[in-house]
mmCIF file of C-alpha atoms in Angstrom:
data_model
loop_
_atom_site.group_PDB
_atom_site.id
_atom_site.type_symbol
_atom_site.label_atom_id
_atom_site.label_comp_id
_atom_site.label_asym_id
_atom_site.label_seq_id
_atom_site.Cartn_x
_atom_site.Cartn_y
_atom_site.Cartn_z
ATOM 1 C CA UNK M 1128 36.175 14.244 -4.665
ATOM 2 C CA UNK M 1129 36.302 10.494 -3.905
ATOM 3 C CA UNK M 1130 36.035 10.751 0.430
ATOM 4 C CA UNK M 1131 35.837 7.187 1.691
ATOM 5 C CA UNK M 1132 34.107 6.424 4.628
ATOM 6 C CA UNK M 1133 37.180 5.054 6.490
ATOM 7 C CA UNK M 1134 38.676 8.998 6.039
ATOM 8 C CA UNK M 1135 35.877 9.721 7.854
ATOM 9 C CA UNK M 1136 36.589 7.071 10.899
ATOM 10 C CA UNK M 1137 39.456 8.210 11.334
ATOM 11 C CA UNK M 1138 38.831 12.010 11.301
ATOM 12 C CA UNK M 1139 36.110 10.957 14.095
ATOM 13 C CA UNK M 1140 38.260 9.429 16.562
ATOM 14 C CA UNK M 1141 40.633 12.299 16.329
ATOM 15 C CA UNK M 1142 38.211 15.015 16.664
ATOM 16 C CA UNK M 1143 36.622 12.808 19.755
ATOM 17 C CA UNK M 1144 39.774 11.975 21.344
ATOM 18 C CA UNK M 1145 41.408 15.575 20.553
ATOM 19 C CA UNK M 1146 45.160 13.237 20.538
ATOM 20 C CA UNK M 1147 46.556 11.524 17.644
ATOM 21 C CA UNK M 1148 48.165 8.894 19.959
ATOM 22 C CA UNK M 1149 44.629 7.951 21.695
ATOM 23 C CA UNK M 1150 43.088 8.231 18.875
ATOM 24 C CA UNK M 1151 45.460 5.609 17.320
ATOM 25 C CA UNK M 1152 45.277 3.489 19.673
ATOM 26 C CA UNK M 1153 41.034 3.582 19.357
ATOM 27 C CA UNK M 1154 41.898 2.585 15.673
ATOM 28 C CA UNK M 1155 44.113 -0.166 16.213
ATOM 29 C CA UNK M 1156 46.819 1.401 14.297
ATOM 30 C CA UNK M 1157 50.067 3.063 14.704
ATOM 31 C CA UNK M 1158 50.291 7.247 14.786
ATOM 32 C CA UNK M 1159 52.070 7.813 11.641
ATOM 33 C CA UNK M 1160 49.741 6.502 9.282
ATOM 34 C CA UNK M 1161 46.821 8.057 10.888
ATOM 35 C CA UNK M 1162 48.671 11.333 10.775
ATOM 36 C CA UNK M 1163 49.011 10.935 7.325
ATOM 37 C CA UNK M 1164 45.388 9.815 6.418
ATOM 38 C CA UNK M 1165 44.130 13.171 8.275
ATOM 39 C CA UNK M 1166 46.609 14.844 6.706
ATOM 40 C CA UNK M 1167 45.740 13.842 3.317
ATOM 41 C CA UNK M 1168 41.998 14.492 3.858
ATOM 42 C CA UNK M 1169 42.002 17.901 4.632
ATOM 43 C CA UNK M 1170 44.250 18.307 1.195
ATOM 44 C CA UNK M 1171 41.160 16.770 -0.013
ATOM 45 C CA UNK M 1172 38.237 18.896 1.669
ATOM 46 C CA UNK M 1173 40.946 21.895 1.054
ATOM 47 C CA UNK M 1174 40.883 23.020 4.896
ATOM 48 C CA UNK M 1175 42.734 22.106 7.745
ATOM 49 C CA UNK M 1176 40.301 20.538 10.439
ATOM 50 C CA UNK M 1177 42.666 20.961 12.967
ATOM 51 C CA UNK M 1178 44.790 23.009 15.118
ATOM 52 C CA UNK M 1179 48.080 21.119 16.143
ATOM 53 C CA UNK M 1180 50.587 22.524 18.432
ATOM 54 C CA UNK M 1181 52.404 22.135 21.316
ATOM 55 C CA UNK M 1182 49.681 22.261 23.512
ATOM 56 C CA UNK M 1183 47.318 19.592 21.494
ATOM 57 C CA UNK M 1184 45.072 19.562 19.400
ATOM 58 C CA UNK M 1185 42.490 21.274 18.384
ATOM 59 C CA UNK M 1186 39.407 21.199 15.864
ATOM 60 C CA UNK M 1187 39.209 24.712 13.158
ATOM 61 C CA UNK M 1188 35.805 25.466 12.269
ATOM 62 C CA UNK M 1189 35.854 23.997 9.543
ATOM 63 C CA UNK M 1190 36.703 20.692 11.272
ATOM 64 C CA UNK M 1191 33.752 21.448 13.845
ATOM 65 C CA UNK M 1192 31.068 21.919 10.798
ATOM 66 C CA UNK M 1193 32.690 18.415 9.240
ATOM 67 C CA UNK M 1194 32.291 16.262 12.495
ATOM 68 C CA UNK M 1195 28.063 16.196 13.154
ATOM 69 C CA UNK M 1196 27.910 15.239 9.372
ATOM 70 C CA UNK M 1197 30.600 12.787 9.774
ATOM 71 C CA UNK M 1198 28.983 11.378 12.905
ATOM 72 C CA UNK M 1199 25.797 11.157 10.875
ATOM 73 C CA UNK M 1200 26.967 9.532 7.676
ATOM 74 C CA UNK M 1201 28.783 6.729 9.821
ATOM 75 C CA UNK M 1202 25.838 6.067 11.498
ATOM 76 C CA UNK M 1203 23.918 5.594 8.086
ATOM 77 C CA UNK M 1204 26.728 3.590 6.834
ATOM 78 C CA UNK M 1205 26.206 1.378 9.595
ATOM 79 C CA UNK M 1206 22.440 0.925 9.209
ATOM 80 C CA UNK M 1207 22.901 -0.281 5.791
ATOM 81 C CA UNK M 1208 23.399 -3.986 6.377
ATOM 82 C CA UNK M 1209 20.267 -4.181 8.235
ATOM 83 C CA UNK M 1210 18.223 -1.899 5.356
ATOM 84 C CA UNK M 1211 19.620 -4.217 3.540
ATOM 85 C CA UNK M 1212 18.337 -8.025 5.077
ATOM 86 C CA UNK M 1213 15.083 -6.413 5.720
ATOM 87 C CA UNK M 1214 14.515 -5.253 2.112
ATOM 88 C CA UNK M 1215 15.552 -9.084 0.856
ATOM 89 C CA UNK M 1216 13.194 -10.380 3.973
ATOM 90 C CA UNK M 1217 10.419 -8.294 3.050
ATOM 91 C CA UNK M 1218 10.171 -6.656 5.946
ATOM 92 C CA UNK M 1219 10.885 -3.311 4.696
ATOM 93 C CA UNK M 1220 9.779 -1.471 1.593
ATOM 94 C CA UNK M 1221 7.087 -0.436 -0.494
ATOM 95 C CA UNK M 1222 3.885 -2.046 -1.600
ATOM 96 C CA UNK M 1223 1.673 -0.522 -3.725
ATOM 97 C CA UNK M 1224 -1.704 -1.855 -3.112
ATOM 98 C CA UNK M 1225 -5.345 -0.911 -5.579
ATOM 99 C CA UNK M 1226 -8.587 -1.524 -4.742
ATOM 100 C CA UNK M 1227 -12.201 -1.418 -5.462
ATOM 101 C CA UNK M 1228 -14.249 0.576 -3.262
ATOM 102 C CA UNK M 1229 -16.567 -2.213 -2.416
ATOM 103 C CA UNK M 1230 -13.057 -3.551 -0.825
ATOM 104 C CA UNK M 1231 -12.912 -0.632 1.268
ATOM 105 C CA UNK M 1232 -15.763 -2.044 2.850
ATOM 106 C CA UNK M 1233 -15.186 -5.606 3.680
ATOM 107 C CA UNK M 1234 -11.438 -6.742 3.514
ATOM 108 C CA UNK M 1235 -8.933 -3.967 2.927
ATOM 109 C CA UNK M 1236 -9.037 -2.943 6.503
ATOM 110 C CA UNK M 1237 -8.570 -6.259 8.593
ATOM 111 C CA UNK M 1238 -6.233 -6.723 5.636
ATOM 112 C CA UNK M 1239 -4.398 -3.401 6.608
ATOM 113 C CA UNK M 1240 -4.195 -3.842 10.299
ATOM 114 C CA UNK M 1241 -2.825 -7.214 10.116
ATOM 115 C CA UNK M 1242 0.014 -6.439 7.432
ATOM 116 C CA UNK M 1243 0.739 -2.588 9.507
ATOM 117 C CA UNK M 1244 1.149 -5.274 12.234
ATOM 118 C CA UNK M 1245 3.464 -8.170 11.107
ATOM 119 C CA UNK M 1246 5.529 -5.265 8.615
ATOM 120 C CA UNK M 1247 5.392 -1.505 10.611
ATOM 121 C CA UNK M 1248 8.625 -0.590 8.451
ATOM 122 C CA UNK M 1249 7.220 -0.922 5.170
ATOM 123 C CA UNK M 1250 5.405 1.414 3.261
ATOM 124 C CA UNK M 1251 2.264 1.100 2.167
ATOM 125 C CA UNK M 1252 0.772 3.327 -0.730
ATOM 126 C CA UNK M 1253 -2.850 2.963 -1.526
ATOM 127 C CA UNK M 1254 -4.522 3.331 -4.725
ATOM 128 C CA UNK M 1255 -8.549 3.159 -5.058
ATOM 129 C CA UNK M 1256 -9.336 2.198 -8.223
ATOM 130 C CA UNK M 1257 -12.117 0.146 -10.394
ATOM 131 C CA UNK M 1258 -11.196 -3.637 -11.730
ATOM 132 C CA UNK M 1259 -10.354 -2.765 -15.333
ATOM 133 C CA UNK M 1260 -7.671 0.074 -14.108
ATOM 134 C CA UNK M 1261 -6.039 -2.317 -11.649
ATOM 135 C CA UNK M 1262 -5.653 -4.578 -14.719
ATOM 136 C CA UNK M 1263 -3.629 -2.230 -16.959
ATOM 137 C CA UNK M 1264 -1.555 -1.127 -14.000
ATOM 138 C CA UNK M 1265 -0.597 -4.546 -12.856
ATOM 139 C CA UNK M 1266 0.289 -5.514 -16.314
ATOM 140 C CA UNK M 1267 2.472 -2.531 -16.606
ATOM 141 C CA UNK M 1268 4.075 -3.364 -13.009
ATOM 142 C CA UNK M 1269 2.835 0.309 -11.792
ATOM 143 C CA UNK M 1270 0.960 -1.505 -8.815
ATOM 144 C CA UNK M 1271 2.094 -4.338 -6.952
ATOM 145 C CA UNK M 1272 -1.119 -6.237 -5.946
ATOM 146 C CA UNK M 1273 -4.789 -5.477 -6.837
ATOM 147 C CA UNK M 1274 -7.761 -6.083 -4.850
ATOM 148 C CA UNK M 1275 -11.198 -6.356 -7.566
ATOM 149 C CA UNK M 1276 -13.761 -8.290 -8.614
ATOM 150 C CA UNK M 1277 -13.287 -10.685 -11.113
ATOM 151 C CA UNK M 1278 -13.056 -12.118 -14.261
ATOM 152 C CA UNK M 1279 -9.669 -11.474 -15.568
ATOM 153 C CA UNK M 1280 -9.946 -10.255 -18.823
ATOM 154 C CA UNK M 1281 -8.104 -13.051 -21.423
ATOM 155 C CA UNK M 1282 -5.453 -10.809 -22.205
ATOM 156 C CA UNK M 1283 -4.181 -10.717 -18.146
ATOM 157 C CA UNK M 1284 -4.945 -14.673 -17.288
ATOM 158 C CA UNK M 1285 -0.747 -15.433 -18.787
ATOM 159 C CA UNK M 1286 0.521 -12.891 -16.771
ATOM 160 C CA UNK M 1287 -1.102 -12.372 -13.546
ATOM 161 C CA UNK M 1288 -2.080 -14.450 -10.650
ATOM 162 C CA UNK M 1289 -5.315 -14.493 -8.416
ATOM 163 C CA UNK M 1290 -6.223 -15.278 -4.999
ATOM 164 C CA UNK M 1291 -10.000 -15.028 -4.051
ATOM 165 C CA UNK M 1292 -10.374 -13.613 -0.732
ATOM 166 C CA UNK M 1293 -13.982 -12.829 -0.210
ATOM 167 C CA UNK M 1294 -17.071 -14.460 -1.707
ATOM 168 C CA UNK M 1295 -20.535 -12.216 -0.792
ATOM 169 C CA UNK M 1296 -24.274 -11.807 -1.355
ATOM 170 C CA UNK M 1297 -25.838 -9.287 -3.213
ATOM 171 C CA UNK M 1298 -28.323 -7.208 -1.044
ATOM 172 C CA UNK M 1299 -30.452 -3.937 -1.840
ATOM 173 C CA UNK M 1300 -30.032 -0.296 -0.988
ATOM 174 C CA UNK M 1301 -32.691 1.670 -1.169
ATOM 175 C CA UNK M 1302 -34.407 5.477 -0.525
ATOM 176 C CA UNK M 1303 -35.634 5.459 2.623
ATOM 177 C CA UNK M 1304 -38.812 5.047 3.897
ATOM 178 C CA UNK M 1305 -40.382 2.906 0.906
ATOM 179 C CA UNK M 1306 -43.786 1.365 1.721
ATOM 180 C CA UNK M 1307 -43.264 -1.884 0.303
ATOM 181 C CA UNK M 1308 -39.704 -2.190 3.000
ATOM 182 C CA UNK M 1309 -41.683 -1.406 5.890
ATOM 183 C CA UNK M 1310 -41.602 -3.686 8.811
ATOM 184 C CA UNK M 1311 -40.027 -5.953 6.424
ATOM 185 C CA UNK M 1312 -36.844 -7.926 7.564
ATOM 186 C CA UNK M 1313 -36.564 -9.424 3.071
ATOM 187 C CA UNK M 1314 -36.446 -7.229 0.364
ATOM 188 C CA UNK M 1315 -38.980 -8.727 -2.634
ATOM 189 C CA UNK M 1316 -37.684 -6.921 -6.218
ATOM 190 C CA UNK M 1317 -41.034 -8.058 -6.979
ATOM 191 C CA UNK M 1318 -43.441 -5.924 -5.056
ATOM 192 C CA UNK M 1319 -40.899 -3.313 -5.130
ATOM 193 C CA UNK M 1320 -42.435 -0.292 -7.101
ATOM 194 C CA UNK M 1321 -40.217 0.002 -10.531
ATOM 195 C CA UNK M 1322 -37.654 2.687 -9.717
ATOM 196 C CA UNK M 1323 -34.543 2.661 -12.033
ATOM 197 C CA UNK M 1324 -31.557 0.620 -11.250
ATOM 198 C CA UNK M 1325 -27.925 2.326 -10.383
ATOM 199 C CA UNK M 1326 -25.037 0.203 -11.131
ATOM 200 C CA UNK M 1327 -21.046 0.028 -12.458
ATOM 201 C CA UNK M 1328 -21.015 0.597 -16.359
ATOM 202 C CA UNK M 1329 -20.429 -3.246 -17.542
ATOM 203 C CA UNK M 1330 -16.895 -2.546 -18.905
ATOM 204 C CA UNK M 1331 -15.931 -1.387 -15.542
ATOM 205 C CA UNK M 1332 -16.913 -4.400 -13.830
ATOM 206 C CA UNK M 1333 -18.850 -6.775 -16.307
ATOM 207 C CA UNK M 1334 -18.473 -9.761 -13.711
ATOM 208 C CA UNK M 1335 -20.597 -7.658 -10.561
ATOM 209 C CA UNK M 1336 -22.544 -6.117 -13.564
ATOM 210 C CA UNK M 1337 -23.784 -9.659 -14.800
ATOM 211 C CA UNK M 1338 -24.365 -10.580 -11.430
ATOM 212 C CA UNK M 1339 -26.765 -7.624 -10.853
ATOM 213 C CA UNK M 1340 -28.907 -8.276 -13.860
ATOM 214 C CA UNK M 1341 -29.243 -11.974 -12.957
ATOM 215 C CA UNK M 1342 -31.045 -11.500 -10.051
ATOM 216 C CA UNK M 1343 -33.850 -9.172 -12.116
ATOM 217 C CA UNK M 1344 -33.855 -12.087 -14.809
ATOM 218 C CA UNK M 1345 -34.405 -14.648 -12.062
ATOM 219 C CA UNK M 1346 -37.512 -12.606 -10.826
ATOM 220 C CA UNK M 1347 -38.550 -12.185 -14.389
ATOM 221 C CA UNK M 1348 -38.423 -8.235 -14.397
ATOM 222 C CA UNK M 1349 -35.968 -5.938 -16.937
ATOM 223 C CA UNK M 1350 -35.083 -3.293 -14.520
ATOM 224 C CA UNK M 1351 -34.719 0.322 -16.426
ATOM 225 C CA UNK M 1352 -31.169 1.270 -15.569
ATOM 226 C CA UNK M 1353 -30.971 5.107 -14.540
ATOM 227 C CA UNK M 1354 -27.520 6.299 -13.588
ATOM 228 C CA UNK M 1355 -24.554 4.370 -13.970
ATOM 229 C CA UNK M 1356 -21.420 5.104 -11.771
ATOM 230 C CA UNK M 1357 -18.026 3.572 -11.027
ATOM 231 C CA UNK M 1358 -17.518 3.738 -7.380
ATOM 232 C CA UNK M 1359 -19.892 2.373 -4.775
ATOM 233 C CA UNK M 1360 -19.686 5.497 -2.541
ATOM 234 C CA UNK M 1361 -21.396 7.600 -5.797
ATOM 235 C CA UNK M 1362 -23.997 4.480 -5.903
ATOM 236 C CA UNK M 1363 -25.085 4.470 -2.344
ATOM 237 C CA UNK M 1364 -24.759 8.500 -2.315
ATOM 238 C CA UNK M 1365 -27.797 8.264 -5.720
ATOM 239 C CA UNK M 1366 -29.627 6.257 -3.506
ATOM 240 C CA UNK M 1367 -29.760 8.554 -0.998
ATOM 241 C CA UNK M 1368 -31.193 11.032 -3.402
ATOM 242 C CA UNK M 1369 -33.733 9.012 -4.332
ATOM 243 C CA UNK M 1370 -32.604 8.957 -7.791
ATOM 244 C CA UNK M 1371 -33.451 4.856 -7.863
ATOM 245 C CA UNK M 1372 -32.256 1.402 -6.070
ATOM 246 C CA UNK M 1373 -28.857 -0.734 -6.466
ATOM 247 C CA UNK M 1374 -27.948 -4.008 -5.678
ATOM 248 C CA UNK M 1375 -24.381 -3.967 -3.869
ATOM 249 C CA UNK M 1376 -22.420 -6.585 -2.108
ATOM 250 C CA UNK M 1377 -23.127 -7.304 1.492
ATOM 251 C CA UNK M 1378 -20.719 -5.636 3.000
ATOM 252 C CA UNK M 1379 -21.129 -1.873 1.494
ATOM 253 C CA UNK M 1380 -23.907 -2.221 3.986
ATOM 254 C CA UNK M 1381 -21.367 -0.992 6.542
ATOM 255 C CA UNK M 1382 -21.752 2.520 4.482
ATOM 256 C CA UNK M 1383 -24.326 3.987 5.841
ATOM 257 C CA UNK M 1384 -26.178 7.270 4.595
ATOM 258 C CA UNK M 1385 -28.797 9.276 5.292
ATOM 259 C CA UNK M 1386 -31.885 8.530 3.219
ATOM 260 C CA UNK M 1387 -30.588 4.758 2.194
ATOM 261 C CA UNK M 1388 -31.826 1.109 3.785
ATOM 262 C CA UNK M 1389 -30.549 -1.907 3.023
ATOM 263 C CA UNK M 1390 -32.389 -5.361 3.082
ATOM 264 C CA UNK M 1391 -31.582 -8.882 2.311
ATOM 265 C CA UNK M 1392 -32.971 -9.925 -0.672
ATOM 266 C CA UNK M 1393 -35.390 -12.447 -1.086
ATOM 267 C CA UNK M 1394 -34.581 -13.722 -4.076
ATOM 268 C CA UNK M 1395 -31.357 -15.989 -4.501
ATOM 269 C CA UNK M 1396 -28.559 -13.831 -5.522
ATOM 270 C CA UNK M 1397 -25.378 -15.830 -6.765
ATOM 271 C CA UNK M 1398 -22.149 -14.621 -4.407
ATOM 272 C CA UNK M 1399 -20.083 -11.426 -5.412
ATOM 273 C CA UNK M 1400 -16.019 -12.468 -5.474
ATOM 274 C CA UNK M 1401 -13.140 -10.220 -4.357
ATOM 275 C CA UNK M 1402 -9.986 -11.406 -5.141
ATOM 276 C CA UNK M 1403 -6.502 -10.295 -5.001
ATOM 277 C CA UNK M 1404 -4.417 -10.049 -8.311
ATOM 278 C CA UNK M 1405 -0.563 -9.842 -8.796
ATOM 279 C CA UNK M 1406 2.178 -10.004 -11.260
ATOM 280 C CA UNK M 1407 3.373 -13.452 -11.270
ATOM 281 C CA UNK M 1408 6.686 -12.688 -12.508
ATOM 282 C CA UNK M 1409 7.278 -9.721 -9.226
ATOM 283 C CA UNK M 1410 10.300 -10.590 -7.586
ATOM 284 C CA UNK M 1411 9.278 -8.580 -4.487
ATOM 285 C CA UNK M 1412 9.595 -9.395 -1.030
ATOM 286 C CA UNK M 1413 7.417 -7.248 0.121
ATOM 287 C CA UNK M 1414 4.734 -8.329 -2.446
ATOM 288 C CA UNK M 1415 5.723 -12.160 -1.078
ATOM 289 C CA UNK M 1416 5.132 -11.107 2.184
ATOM 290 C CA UNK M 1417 1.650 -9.482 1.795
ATOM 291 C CA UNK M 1418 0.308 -12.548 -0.025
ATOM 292 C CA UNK M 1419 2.008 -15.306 2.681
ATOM 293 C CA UNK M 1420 -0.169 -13.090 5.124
ATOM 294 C CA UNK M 1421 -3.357 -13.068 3.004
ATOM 295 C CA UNK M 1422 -3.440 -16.349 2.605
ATOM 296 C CA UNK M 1423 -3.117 -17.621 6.249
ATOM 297 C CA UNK M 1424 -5.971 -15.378 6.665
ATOM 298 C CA UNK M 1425 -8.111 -17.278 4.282
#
C-alpha cells in the first residue's frame, strides 16, 4: 500500500470541512477530482471514511480513527525541511563525545554548557574512557571527538586530528594528615616519607605516565609504584585509603575526598596536555560545529 501524503491532504480538508465543495475550494481544485481522490483512497485503506448522503457528510469510524494520524503525519511531513537544514547546519544531531576522567575535571563541563547552549537540539552522548580506547574508537568512527592526553600513537597521527585545549601542572594528593604536609602551603617529594606511588598503567596513558616519573627523576628518588589504576576517581579514592600518594593534574584537585590533600609541588613539574582528537576525514556538522566552538574558546 503506496498512500501518498497528498491522499492524506485531501482526506483532511474533507473530514475538517465535512463538504466536498468547501473542501475543494480549501484545495484549490475543482470537486470532481477530489471526489475521486477520496474515493480512490478508501479503495485503498479498504473502508469507506465517510458517510455521504443527502444531508452531508459524514466521517465512519474508521474515517474518525484515520484523521488524528493523518493530522499527525502532515505535521511531521512538514517539519522535515527544517530537520533537514538543521542537520546540514549542525545544529541538530548527534555527537558522540569520550573522555578521560581527568577531563571531567577541568574542561568537559565549561565545554558542555557552552555547546548545550549554542546547540540545545542536538544530542549529546557521553563516553568516559582512557586515551588508548578513545584511539581505537575514533579510528573505527564509533566516537566522534575524543578528549585525552596525548601522544598519538604513530599508527593514528595519518588519520586523526588534534586540538590541545588544556595545558596543566602536576600536583600531589596525598593521605591526610601527613607530618611532613603540615602547615605547609609546597609539597617537597623529598622530605616526603617513601610511600608507594599510584598511577595509570603506562600503556594506558604513557604520555601522563612519563610525566609522573620525571618529576621523581628530577628529585633524584625511584618511587616504588604500589597500585596502578586507569581512572583518576580509583587514584584519588587509593589515596584516601592510605594505600600511597599520586601525582595528578591540577585540576582533579576539584575532587575532593575524605582522607586526601593536595599540595603544589615544589619541584618543577613539566605541564600535563589535554587535547581534543577527531577523525579528519568526518563529514559531520555537528562534529564541525563542536570544534568551531572549542576553538573560539581557546
Amino acid at each position: 500500500m503506496n498512500i501518498e501524503l497528498r491522499q492524506l491532504r485531501y482526506f483532511t480538508a474533507v473530514a475538517e470541512e465535512l463538504h466536498f465543495g468547501r473542501a475543494a475550494k480549501r484545495l484549490h481544485m475543482t470537486q470532481p477530482p477530489l471526489s475521486q481522490a477520496i474515493l480512490a483512497l478508501e479503495e485503498q485503506l479498504g473502508a469507506a471514511l465517510f458517510d455521504r448522503n443527502r444531508r452531508g457528510v459524514a466521517l465512519t469510524p474508521a474515517g474518525a480513527a484515520l484523521l488524528p494520524e493523518a493530522r499527525w503525519l502532515l505535521a511531521q511531513a512538514a517539519e522535515l525541511p527544517g530537520l533537514v537544514a538543521r542537520a546540514a547546519s549542525g545544529a541538530a544531531g548527534r555527537l558522540v563525545l569520550a573522555f578521560v576522567s581527568s577531563a571531567d575535571y577541568s574542561v568537559l563541563p565549561p565545554s558542555l554548557r557552552a555547546y548545550r547552549s549554542a546547540y540545545p537540539q542536538v544530542q549529546i552522548t557521553l563516553q568516559e574512557a582512557t586515551s588508548d580506547l578513545q584511539i581505537d574508537e575514533l579510528l573505527h568512527g564509533r566516537v566522534d571527538a575524543g578528549l585525552l592526553i596525548p601522544p598519538l600513537p604513530e599508527r593514528a597521527r595519518a588519520e586523526l586530528e588534534y586540538l590541545p585545549v588544556l595545558k596543566e601542572a602536576l600536583v600531589l594528593a596525598a593521605p591526610a594528615n601527613l607530618p611532613e604536609l603540615r602547615g605547609r602551603q609546597e609539597a617537597d617529594l623529598k622530605t616526603l616519607p617513601p610511600l608507594p606511588l599510584i598511577i595509570f598503567p603506562r600503556a594506558i596513558s604513557p604520555g601522563l605516565y612519563d610525566a609522573i616519573l620525571s618529576v621523581f627523576r628530577a628529585a633524584g628518588i625511584t618511587p616504588v609504584i604500589g597500585q596502578e589504576a586507569i581512572q583518576m576517581q580509583t587514584i584519588v579514592s587509593l589515596v584516601s585509603a592510605g594505600m600511597g600518594i599520586a601525582l595528578v593534574p591540577q585540576s582533579v584537585s576539584n575532587l575532593r575526598r575524605p582522607g586526601v590533600e593536595y599540595r603544589p609541588l615544589a619541584q618543577a613539574t613539566p605541564l600535563v596536555e589535554t587535547g581534543l582528537a577527531w577523525r579528519r576525514d568526518n563529514p559531520s556538522p555537528v562534529l564541525k560545529g563542536f570544534l568551531d566552538l572549542m576553538r573560539k574558546r581557546l
